[in-house]
Amino acid sequence: MPASEAFQLTTGLAIPLLLIPHAAGIRLGYSIQGMEFGYGRLLYQFWVVSPDFALPRQILLLVIVWIHGCIGLRSWWRTMSWYSRAVPALASLATLVPVLALLGLINAGLDIREAAQHGELSVTLVASNGETVDRIVQAILAVYVGAVAAILFTRAVMNWGARQFSAIRVTYPGGQIVSVPLGFTVLEASRWAGIAHESVCGGRGRCSTCRIRIVQGTGNLPPPDELEARGLGRLGTMPNIRLACQLRPRGDLTIEPLVRPRATSDVDAIRFDAAIGGSKEIDIAAMFVDLWGSTELATGRLPYDALYLFDRYIQAVSGAIRTHKGHVTSVAGDGVMSVFSMHAGAGVRDVLRSVLDIWKDLEKLNIELADDLPKPLKVGIGIHVGTAVVGWISDGVSQSLQFLGDTGNVAAKLERYTRNLQCTLVVSEATLRAAGISPALEQTTVSIPGREHSLRVALIKQRGDLESLLALLPAT
């Protein structure tokens, strides 16, 4: 079980433990003792009678209920089209409502405490049947705790029995076999055994990244339910392709996950060594990377599936950039703009090395996602060097590294020529001149809108040409 789901489950189970003493105490106090529990009486109970126990419990109850509810609403709304636009407003509400509630509680409680200390307030809280109410509340708590414990114990016994007598065996690639009780989904079986299994939507049937191919045991499969059938219908898959999060096999089967899980570690961002915190005019190398045929890639896919493919592509590109001391300044759709410092002449070498890594990573990605792609992923890349104003731009909450000048614009325009020139990389002559090399590459002249003179560029169509170009550069 992912940590987020475990946290949501834990907070849900904790709510009755905190709510029963409050709700049952009030209701029983009214029924048995005839006491009216208004807001003033409860504040007196929290702040004067039991500030060390009842007050912290009530604050914890408020926080846990609110967090649990927000998690549930987010899980419900996150797939809706309007949710991304409403996130700022919803985040403000999710923060302000509990904060204002706590401030109101604290303000009123301090007033009650001060009045009680000066003898200006007298509240009768204890009646002749007070102990009876406490015993009933404790009994209700014991019943709840016992019921939860009994359910967990019963589930453990059933799981043990199922593994011993009626377990279902799921065989994974490589021969690993997992035995799980009848009723488990294949995704739950993977989690049970600690096997990495991609599921972008969290196993709710809203994507198809958990999909599997049934190698053996198709006779042990129930028909897809409405949710699974809708997802598989949009994919147009074969009958032996199922969603692992919805499939509850009735017998043994052998499967093959069709989407390789993402790596758990990300490449840390590497910032410039140059002092650019306060907007400096420096020489940079700008690189723009764009994915060819992105519209075709997204057409006909479930939103989460398209998100998964674009995320893998963006991670491959941005990871290569950061590995070689570059900085991603913007991601617009499938276009990635980045900047490299030309400090000590290292910029050209770093940017070309990042291109080589992008090339290699996309080749690996094409192999991994071959069954999901109508055709291999291909990118166009433009590189140009020049002077730009580089600095951190802040909106008061976060900050991002940006650069201003014509260099980035030229790099983006050069990328557009990759399609017409049928190449992967277009490098300006200024870039090669900055590196002090004159490689034997196919060259041509292109026009850049807004610039009076044409620009001389070199074309790189094969990965071997790029590797030969890198070999001409100094190693350090």
Coordinates of C-alpha atoms in Angstrom, one line a residue:
M1 CA 0.0 0.0 0.0
P2 CA 1.4 3.4 -0.9
A3 CA 2.2 5.7 2.0
S4 CA -0.5 8.2 1.0
E5 CA -3.2 5.5 1.1
A6 CA -1.9 4.2 4.4
F7 CA -2.0 7.7 5.9
Q8 CA -5.6 8.2 4.6
L9 CA -6.7 4.9 6.1
T10 CA -5.0 5.6 9.4
T11 CA -6.6 9.1 9.8
G12 CA -10.0 7.5 8.9
L13 CA -9.7 4.9 11.7
A14 CA -8.5 7.5 14.2
I15 CA -11.5 9.8 13.7
P16 CA -14.0 7.6 15.8
L17 CA -11.5 7.3 18.6
L18 CA -11.4 11.1 18.9
L19 CA -15.1 11.7 18.0
I20 CA -16.8 9.1 20.3
P21 CA -15.8 10.8 23.6
H22 CA -17.0 14.2 22.3
A23 CA -20.2 13.2 20.5
A24 CA -21.3 10.4 22.8
G25 CA -20.5 12.4 25.9
I26 CA -22.7 15.2 24.8
R27 CA -25.6 13.0 23.7
L28 CA -25.5 10.8 26.8
G29 CA -25.1 13.9 29.1
Y30 CA -28.3 15.3 27.6
S31 CA -30.2 12.0 27.7
I32 CA -29.1 10.8 31.2
Q33 CA -28.4 14.0 33.0
G34 CA -30.6 16.4 31.1
M35 CA -27.6 18.8 30.6
E36 CA -27.6 21.3 27.7
F37 CA -24.2 21.4 26.1
G38 CA -24.0 24.8 24.4
Y39 CA -20.8 26.3 23.0
G40 CA -20.0 28.1 26.3
R41 CA -20.2 24.9 28.3
L42 CA -18.0 23.0 25.9
L43 CA -15.4 25.8 25.9
Y44 CA -15.4 25.7 29.7
Q45 CA -14.9 21.9 29.6
F46 CA -11.9 22.2 27.2
W47 CA -10.1 25.3 28.6
V48 CA -10.9 25.2 32.4
V49 CA -11.8 21.6 33.4
S50 CA -9.6 19.5 31.1
P51 CA -7.1 21.8 29.2
D52 CA -4.4 19.0 29.3
F53 CA -6.5 16.2 27.7
A54 CA -9.9 17.3 26.3
L55 CA -8.5 20.4 24.6
P56 CA -5.6 18.7 22.7
R57 CA -8.0 15.8 21.8
Q58 CA -10.5 18.3 20.3
I59 CA -7.9 20.2 18.3
L60 CA -6.4 16.9 17.0
L61 CA -9.9 15.8 16.0
L62 CA -10.5 19.0 14.0
V63 CA -7.1 18.6 12.2
I64 CA -7.5 14.9 11.4
V65 CA -11.1 15.2 10.1
W66 CA -10.1 18.1 7.9
I67 CA -7.0 16.5 6.5
H68 CA -8.9 13.2 5.9
G69 CA -11.7 15.0 4.1
C70 CA -9.3 17.0 1.9
I71 CA -7.5 13.8 0.8
G72 CA -10.8 12.2 -0.1
L73 CA -12.0 15.3 -2.1
R74 CA -8.7 15.5 -3.9
S75 CA -8.9 11.8 -4.9
W76 CA -12.5 12.5 -6.2
W77 CA -11.9 15.7 -8.0
R78 CA -8.3 15.4 -9.4
T79 CA -9.4 13.7 -12.6
M80 CA -12.0 16.4 -13.4
S81 CA -11.1 19.0 -16.1
W82 CA -11.8 22.0 -13.8
Y83 CA -9.7 20.8 -10.9
S84 CA -6.3 22.1 -12.0
R85 CA -7.7 25.6 -12.4
A86 CA -9.4 25.5 -9.0
V87 CA -6.4 24.2 -7.1
P88 CA -5.2 27.7 -5.9
A89 CA -8.7 28.6 -4.5
L90 CA -9.2 25.1 -3.0
A91 CA -5.7 25.2 -1.4
S92 CA -6.5 28.5 0.1
L93 CA -9.8 27.2 1.6
A94 CA -8.1 24.0 2.8
T95 CA -5.6 26.1 4.7
L96 CA -7.8 29.0 5.9
V97 CA -10.8 27.2 7.2
P98 CA -9.1 25.1 9.8
V99 CA -6.7 27.9 10.8
L100 CA -9.6 30.3 11.3
A101 CA -11.5 27.6 13.2
L102 CA -8.6 27.1 15.6
L103 CA -8.1 30.9 16.0
G104 CA -11.8 31.2 16.9
L105 CA -11.5 28.3 19.4
I106 CA -8.4 29.8 21.0
N107 CA -9.8 33.3 21.2
A108 CA -13.1 32.1 22.8
G109 CA -11.3 29.7 25.1
L110 CA -9.0 32.3 26.5
D111 CA -12.0 34.6 27.2
I112 CA -13.7 31.7 29.0
R113 CA -10.6 31.0 31.0
E114 CA -10.1 34.6 32.0
A115 CA -13.7 35.0 33.1
A116 CA -13.5 31.8 35.2
Q117 CA -10.3 33.0 36.9
H118 CA -12.0 36.2 37.9
G119 CA -15.1 34.5 39.3
E120 CA -17.3 35.9 36.5
L121 CA -18.4 32.5 35.2
S122 CA -19.9 29.5 36.9
V123 CA -20.8 26.4 35.0
T124 CA -22.1 23.2 36.5
L125 CA -20.6 20.2 34.6
V126 CA -20.8 17.3 37.0
A127 CA -24.1 15.6 37.8
S128 CA -25.0 12.6 39.8
N129 CA -24.8 10.3 36.8
G130 CA -21.4 11.6 35.6
E131 CA -19.6 8.3 36.2
T132 CA -22.4 6.4 34.4
V133 CA -21.8 8.6 31.3
D134 CA -18.1 8.0 31.5
R135 CA -18.5 4.3 31.8
I136 CA -20.8 4.2 28.7
V137 CA -18.4 6.3 26.7
Q138 CA -15.5 4.0 27.6
A139 CA -17.6 1.0 26.7
I140 CA -18.4 2.4 23.3
L141 CA -14.7 3.1 22.7
A142 CA -13.9 -0.5 23.7
V143 CA -16.5 -1.8 21.3
Y144 CA -15.0 0.2 18.5
V145 CA -11.4 -0.8 19.2
G146 CA -12.5 -4.4 19.6
A147 CA -14.4 -4.3 16.3
V148 CA -11.4 -2.9 14.4
A149 CA -9.1 -5.4 16.1
A150 CA -11.5 -8.3 15.3
I151 CA -11.7 -7.3 11.7
L152 CA -7.9 -7.1 11.3
F153 CA -7.5 -10.4 13.1
T154 CA -10.2 -12.1 11.0
R155 CA -8.6 -10.8 7.8
A156 CA -5.2 -12.1 9.0
V157 CA -6.7 -15.5 9.7
M158 CA -8.6 -15.6 6.4
N159 CA -5.4 -14.6 4.5
W160 CA -3.5 -17.3 6.2
G161 CA -6.2 -19.9 5.4
A162 CA -6.4 -18.7 1.9
R163 CA -2.6 -19.0 1.4
Q164 CA -2.7 -22.5 3.0
F165 CA -5.8 -23.9 1.3
S166 CA -7.3 -21.7 -1.4
A167 CA -4.5 -19.3 -2.4
I168 CA -4.3 -17.9 -5.9
R169 CA -0.8 -17.9 -7.4
V170 CA 0.3 -15.1 -9.6
T171 CA 3.4 -15.7 -11.6
Y172 CA 5.4 -12.7 -12.7
P173 CA 8.2 -12.4 -15.4
G174 CA 11.3 -14.0 -14.2
G175 CA 9.4 -16.8 -12.5
Q176 CA 8.5 -15.1 -9.3
I177 CA 5.3 -16.5 -7.8
V178 CA 3.1 -14.6 -5.3
S179 CA 0.4 -16.4 -3.4
V180 CA -2.5 -14.2 -2.3
P181 CA -6.0 -14.9 -0.9
L182 CA -9.0 -15.2 -3.2
G183 CA -10.5 -11.8 -3.8
F184 CA -7.2 -9.9 -4.2
T185 CA -6.7 -7.8 -7.3
V186 CA -3.5 -8.4 -9.3
L187 CA -2.3 -4.9 -8.3
E188 CA -2.9 -5.8 -4.6
A189 CA -0.9 -9.0 -5.2
S190 CA 2.0 -6.9 -6.5
R191 CA 1.9 -4.6 -3.5
W192 CA 1.5 -7.6 -1.2
A193 CA 4.8 -9.0 -2.4
G194 CA 6.6 -5.6 -2.8
I195 CA 6.8 -5.9 -6.6
A196 CA 7.0 -2.5 -8.4
H197 CA 3.8 -2.1 -10.4
E198 CA 3.0 1.2 -12.1
S199 CA -0.4 2.7 -11.2
V200 CA -0.6 6.5 -11.8
C201 CA -4.2 6.9 -10.6
G202 CA -3.6 4.9 -7.4
G203 CA -5.5 1.8 -8.5
R204 CA -8.8 3.5 -9.0
G205 CA -9.4 2.4 -12.6
R206 CA -8.9 5.9 -14.0
C207 CA -5.9 5.1 -16.1
S208 CA -4.4 2.0 -17.7
T209 CA -0.8 2.2 -16.6
C210 CA -1.3 -0.9 -14.4
R211 CA -2.4 -3.0 -17.4
I212 CA -1.1 -6.5 -17.8
R213 CA -1.0 -9.3 -20.4
I214 CA -2.4 -12.6 -19.3
V215 CA 0.1 -15.2 -20.5
Q216 CA -1.6 -18.2 -18.9
G217 CA -4.8 -18.7 -17.0
T218 CA -7.3 -16.8 -19.1
G219 CA -9.9 -19.3 -18.1
N220 CA -9.6 -18.1 -14.5
L221 CA -10.6 -14.5 -15.2
P222 CA -14.0 -12.9 -14.5
P223 CA -15.4 -10.7 -17.2
P224 CA -14.4 -7.0 -16.9
D225 CA -16.7 -4.9 -14.7
E226 CA -18.1 -1.6 -16.0
L227 CA -15.2 0.5 -14.9
E228 CA -12.6 -1.8 -16.4
A229 CA -14.5 -2.3 -19.6
R230 CA -14.7 1.4 -20.1
G231 CA -10.9 1.8 -19.7
L232 CA -10.1 -1.2 -21.9
G233 CA -12.6 -0.1 -24.5
R234 CA -10.9 3.2 -25.1
L235 CA -7.6 1.4 -25.5
G236 CA -9.0 -1.1 -28.0
T237 CA -6.8 -3.8 -26.5
M238 CA -6.8 -7.6 -27.0
P239 CA -8.9 -9.9 -24.8
N240 CA -5.9 -11.0 -22.8
I241 CA -5.1 -7.4 -21.7
R242 CA -6.6 -6.5 -18.4
L243 CA -6.3 -3.8 -15.7
A244 CA -4.4 -5.1 -12.7
C245 CA -6.2 -2.8 -10.3
Q246 CA -9.7 -4.2 -11.3
L247 CA -8.9 -7.8 -12.1
R248 CA -9.7 -10.3 -9.3
P249 CA -8.7 -13.7 -10.6
R250 CA -10.5 -16.9 -9.6
G251 CA -7.5 -19.1 -10.1
D252 CA -3.8 -19.2 -10.9
L253 CA -2.4 -17.1 -13.7
T254 CA 0.8 -15.9 -15.3
I255 CA 1.0 -12.2 -16.1
E256 CA 3.3 -9.7 -17.7
P257 CA 3.0 -6.0 -16.7
L258 CA 3.0 -3.9 -19.9
V259 CA 4.2 -0.6 -18.3
R260 CA 7.6 -0.5 -16.7
P261 CA 7.6 1.2 -13.3
R262 CA 9.4 4.6 -13.0
A263 CA 12.6 4.8 -11.1
T264 CA 12.2 5.8 -7.5
S265 CA 15.1 8.3 -7.5
D266 CA 15.2 11.5 -9.4
V267 CA 18.3 13.4 -10.6
D268 CA 19.0 16.3 -8.2
A269 CA 18.9 19.7 -9.8
I270 CA 22.4 21.2 -10.3
R271 CA 22.5 25.0 -10.3
F272 CA 25.1 27.2 -11.9
D273 CA 28.4 27.7 -10.0
A274 CA 28.5 31.2 -11.3
A275 CA 27.1 34.0 -9.1
I276 CA 23.8 34.6 -10.9
G277 CA 21.5 35.2 -7.9
G278 CA 21.1 38.8 -8.7
S279 CA 20.6 39.0 -12.4
K280 CA 23.9 38.9 -14.3
E281 CA 24.7 39.4 -17.9
I282 CA 26.7 36.3 -18.9
D283 CA 27.4 34.1 -21.9
I284 CA 25.1 31.1 -22.0
A285 CA 24.2 28.2 -24.3
A286 CA 20.5 27.8 -24.8
M287 CA 18.9 24.6 -25.8
F288 CA 15.3 23.9 -26.8
V289 CA 13.9 20.4 -27.1
D290 CA 10.5 19.6 -28.6
L291 CA 8.8 16.3 -29.2
W292 CA 7.6 15.5 -32.7
G293 CA 4.0 14.2 -33.2
S294 CA 2.9 15.0 -29.6
T295 CA -0.7 15.5 -30.7
E296 CA -0.8 12.0 -32.3
L297 CA 0.7 10.6 -29.2
A298 CA -2.1 11.9 -27.0
T299 CA -5.0 11.2 -29.3
G300 CA -7.3 8.5 -28.2
R301 CA -5.6 7.9 -24.9
L302 CA -6.9 8.1 -21.4
P303 CA -5.7 11.4 -19.7
Y304 CA -3.6 9.6 -17.2
D305 CA -2.0 7.4 -19.9
A306 CA -1.0 10.5 -21.9
L307 CA 0.3 12.1 -18.7
Y308 CA 2.4 9.0 -18.0
L309 CA 4.0 9.0 -21.4
F310 CA 4.7 12.8 -21.4
D311 CA 6.0 12.5 -17.9
R312 CA 8.5 9.8 -18.9
Y313 CA 9.7 12.0 -21.8
I314 CA 10.0 15.1 -19.7
Q315 CA 11.9 13.3 -17.0
A316 CA 14.3 11.9 -19.6
V317 CA 15.0 15.3 -21.0
S318 CA 15.2 17.3 -17.8
G319 CA 17.3 14.6 -16.1
A320 CA 19.9 14.7 -18.8
I321 CA 20.0 18.5 -18.7
R322 CA 20.5 18.6 -14.9
T323 CA 23.1 15.9 -15.0
H324 CA 25.4 18.1 -17.1
K325 CA 25.0 21.3 -15.0
G326 CA 22.2 22.7 -17.1
H327 CA 19.0 24.3 -15.7
V328 CA 15.5 23.8 -17.0
T329 CA 13.9 27.2 -17.2
S330 CA 10.5 26.3 -18.7
V331 CA 8.4 23.3 -19.8
A332 CA 5.5 24.3 -22.1
G333 CA 3.6 21.2 -23.2
D334 CA 6.3 19.0 -24.7
G335 CA 8.8 21.8 -25.2
V336 CA 11.7 22.1 -22.8
M337 CA 13.9 25.2 -22.7
S338 CA 17.2 25.0 -20.8
V339 CA 20.3 27.2 -20.2
F340 CA 23.9 26.2 -19.6
S341 CA 26.6 28.5 -18.3
M342 CA 29.5 29.2 -20.6
H343 CA 31.8 29.7 -17.6
A344 CA 35.4 28.6 -18.5
G345 CA 34.2 27.5 -21.9
A346 CA 32.4 24.4 -20.5
G347 CA 28.9 25.3 -21.8
V348 CA 29.2 23.8 -25.3
R349 CA 30.6 20.5 -24.0
D350 CA 27.9 20.3 -21.3
V351 CA 25.0 21.0 -23.6
L352 CA 26.2 18.5 -26.3
R353 CA 26.7 15.8 -23.6
S354 CA 23.2 16.4 -22.4
V355 CA 21.9 16.0 -26.0
L356 CA 23.8 12.7 -26.3
D357 CA 22.2 11.5 -23.0
I358 CA 18.7 12.6 -24.2
W359 CA 19.3 10.7 -27.5
K360 CA 20.3 7.5 -25.5
D361 CA 17.5 7.8 -23.0
L362 CA 14.9 8.2 -25.7
E363 CA 16.2 5.1 -27.4
K364 CA 15.8 3.2 -24.2
L365 CA 12.4 4.7 -23.6
N366 CA 11.2 3.7 -27.1
I367 CA 12.2 0.1 -26.3
E368 CA 10.4 0.2 -22.9
L369 CA 7.2 1.7 -24.3
A370 CA 7.2 0.0 -27.7
D371 CA 3.8 -1.5 -27.1
D372 CA 2.3 1.9 -26.1
L373 CA 3.7 4.0 -28.9
P374 CA 2.3 4.3 -32.4
K375 CA 5.8 5.1 -33.5
P376 CA 9.1 5.8 -31.7
L377 CA 9.5 9.0 -29.9
K378 CA 11.6 11.5 -31.8
V379 CA 12.7 15.0 -30.8
G380 CA 14.0 18.1 -32.5
I381 CA 16.7 20.1 -30.7
G382 CA 18.1 23.6 -31.3
I383 CA 21.2 25.1 -29.7
H384 CA 22.6 28.6 -29.8
V385 CA 25.1 30.6 -27.7
G386 CA 25.0 34.2 -26.8
T387 CA 24.8 36.8 -24.1
A388 CA 21.7 36.9 -21.8
V389 CA 20.6 38.4 -18.5
V390 CA 20.2 35.5 -16.1
G391 CA 18.7 35.6 -12.7
W392 CA 16.2 34.3 -10.2
I393 CA 12.6 35.4 -10.6
S394 CA 10.4 35.1 -7.5
D395 CA 6.6 35.4 -7.1
G396 CA 6.9 35.6 -3.3
V397 CA 6.2 31.8 -2.8
S398 CA 8.8 30.2 -5.1
Q399 CA 11.5 31.2 -7.4
S400 CA 12.8 30.0 -10.8
L401 CA 15.9 30.6 -12.9
Q402 CA 15.1 32.5 -16.1
F403 CA 17.1 34.3 -18.8
L404 CA 16.2 37.2 -21.0
G405 CA 17.6 37.9 -24.5
D406 CA 17.6 36.7 -28.0
T407 CA 19.6 33.5 -27.4
G408 CA 16.7 31.4 -26.3
N409 CA 14.5 32.6 -29.0
V410 CA 17.1 31.6 -31.7
A411 CA 17.5 28.2 -30.1
A412 CA 13.7 27.6 -30.3
K413 CA 13.6 28.8 -33.9
L414 CA 16.5 26.5 -34.9
E415 CA 14.6 23.5 -33.4
R416 CA 11.7 24.2 -35.8
Y417 CA 14.0 23.6 -38.7
T418 CA 14.8 20.1 -37.6
R419 CA 11.6 18.8 -39.3
N420 CA 12.2 20.4 -42.6
L421 CA 15.9 19.5 -42.6
Q422 CA 15.1 15.9 -41.4
C423 CA 17.7 16.0 -38.6
T424 CA 17.6 15.7 -34.8
L425 CA 19.9 18.6 -33.9
V426 CA 20.5 22.0 -35.4
V427 CA 23.5 23.8 -33.9
S428 CA 24.4 27.4 -34.8
E429 CA 27.8 28.2 -36.2
A430 CA 28.3 30.6 -33.2
T431 CA 28.1 27.6 -30.9
L432 CA 30.8 25.7 -32.7
R433 CA 32.9 28.8 -32.9
A434 CA 32.6 29.3 -29.2
A435 CA 33.9 25.7 -28.7
G436 CA 36.8 26.4 -31.1
I437 CA 36.1 23.6 -33.5
S438 CA 35.2 23.2 -37.2
P439 CA 33.7 19.7 -37.6
A440 CA 33.0 18.1 -40.9
L441 CA 29.2 18.3 -40.7
E442 CA 26.5 19.1 -43.2
Q443 CA 25.8 22.8 -43.0
T444 CA 23.2 25.2 -44.4
T445 CA 21.9 28.7 -43.9
V446 CA 18.5 29.4 -42.3
S447 CA 16.5 32.6 -41.8
I448 CA 15.4 33.6 -38.3
P449 CA 12.3 35.8 -38.1
G450 CA 13.2 39.2 -36.7
R451 CA 16.9 39.0 -37.6
E452 CA 18.3 40.9 -40.6
H453 CA 20.9 38.3 -41.5
S454 CA 20.6 34.6 -42.1
L455 CA 22.3 32.2 -39.7
R456 CA 24.8 29.5 -40.6
V457 CA 24.0 26.2 -38.9
A458 CA 25.3 22.6 -38.7
L459 CA 23.0 19.6 -39.0
I460 CA 23.3 16.4 -36.9
K461 CA 21.2 13.5 -38.2
Q462 CA 22.9 10.5 -36.6
R463 CA 24.0 9.8 -33.1
G464 CA 27.5 8.8 -34.3
D465 CA 28.0 12.3 -35.8
L466 CA 27.3 13.8 -32.3
E467 CA 29.7 11.4 -30.7
S468 CA 32.4 12.4 -33.2
L469 CA 31.7 16.1 -32.5
L470 CA 32.1 15.5 -28.7
A471 CA 35.4 13.7 -29.4
L472 CA 36.8 17.0 -30.8
L473 CA 36.1 18.8 -27.5
P474 CA 38.4 18.9 -24.6
A475 CA 37.5 16.4 -21.8
T476 CA 37.5 19.1 -19.1

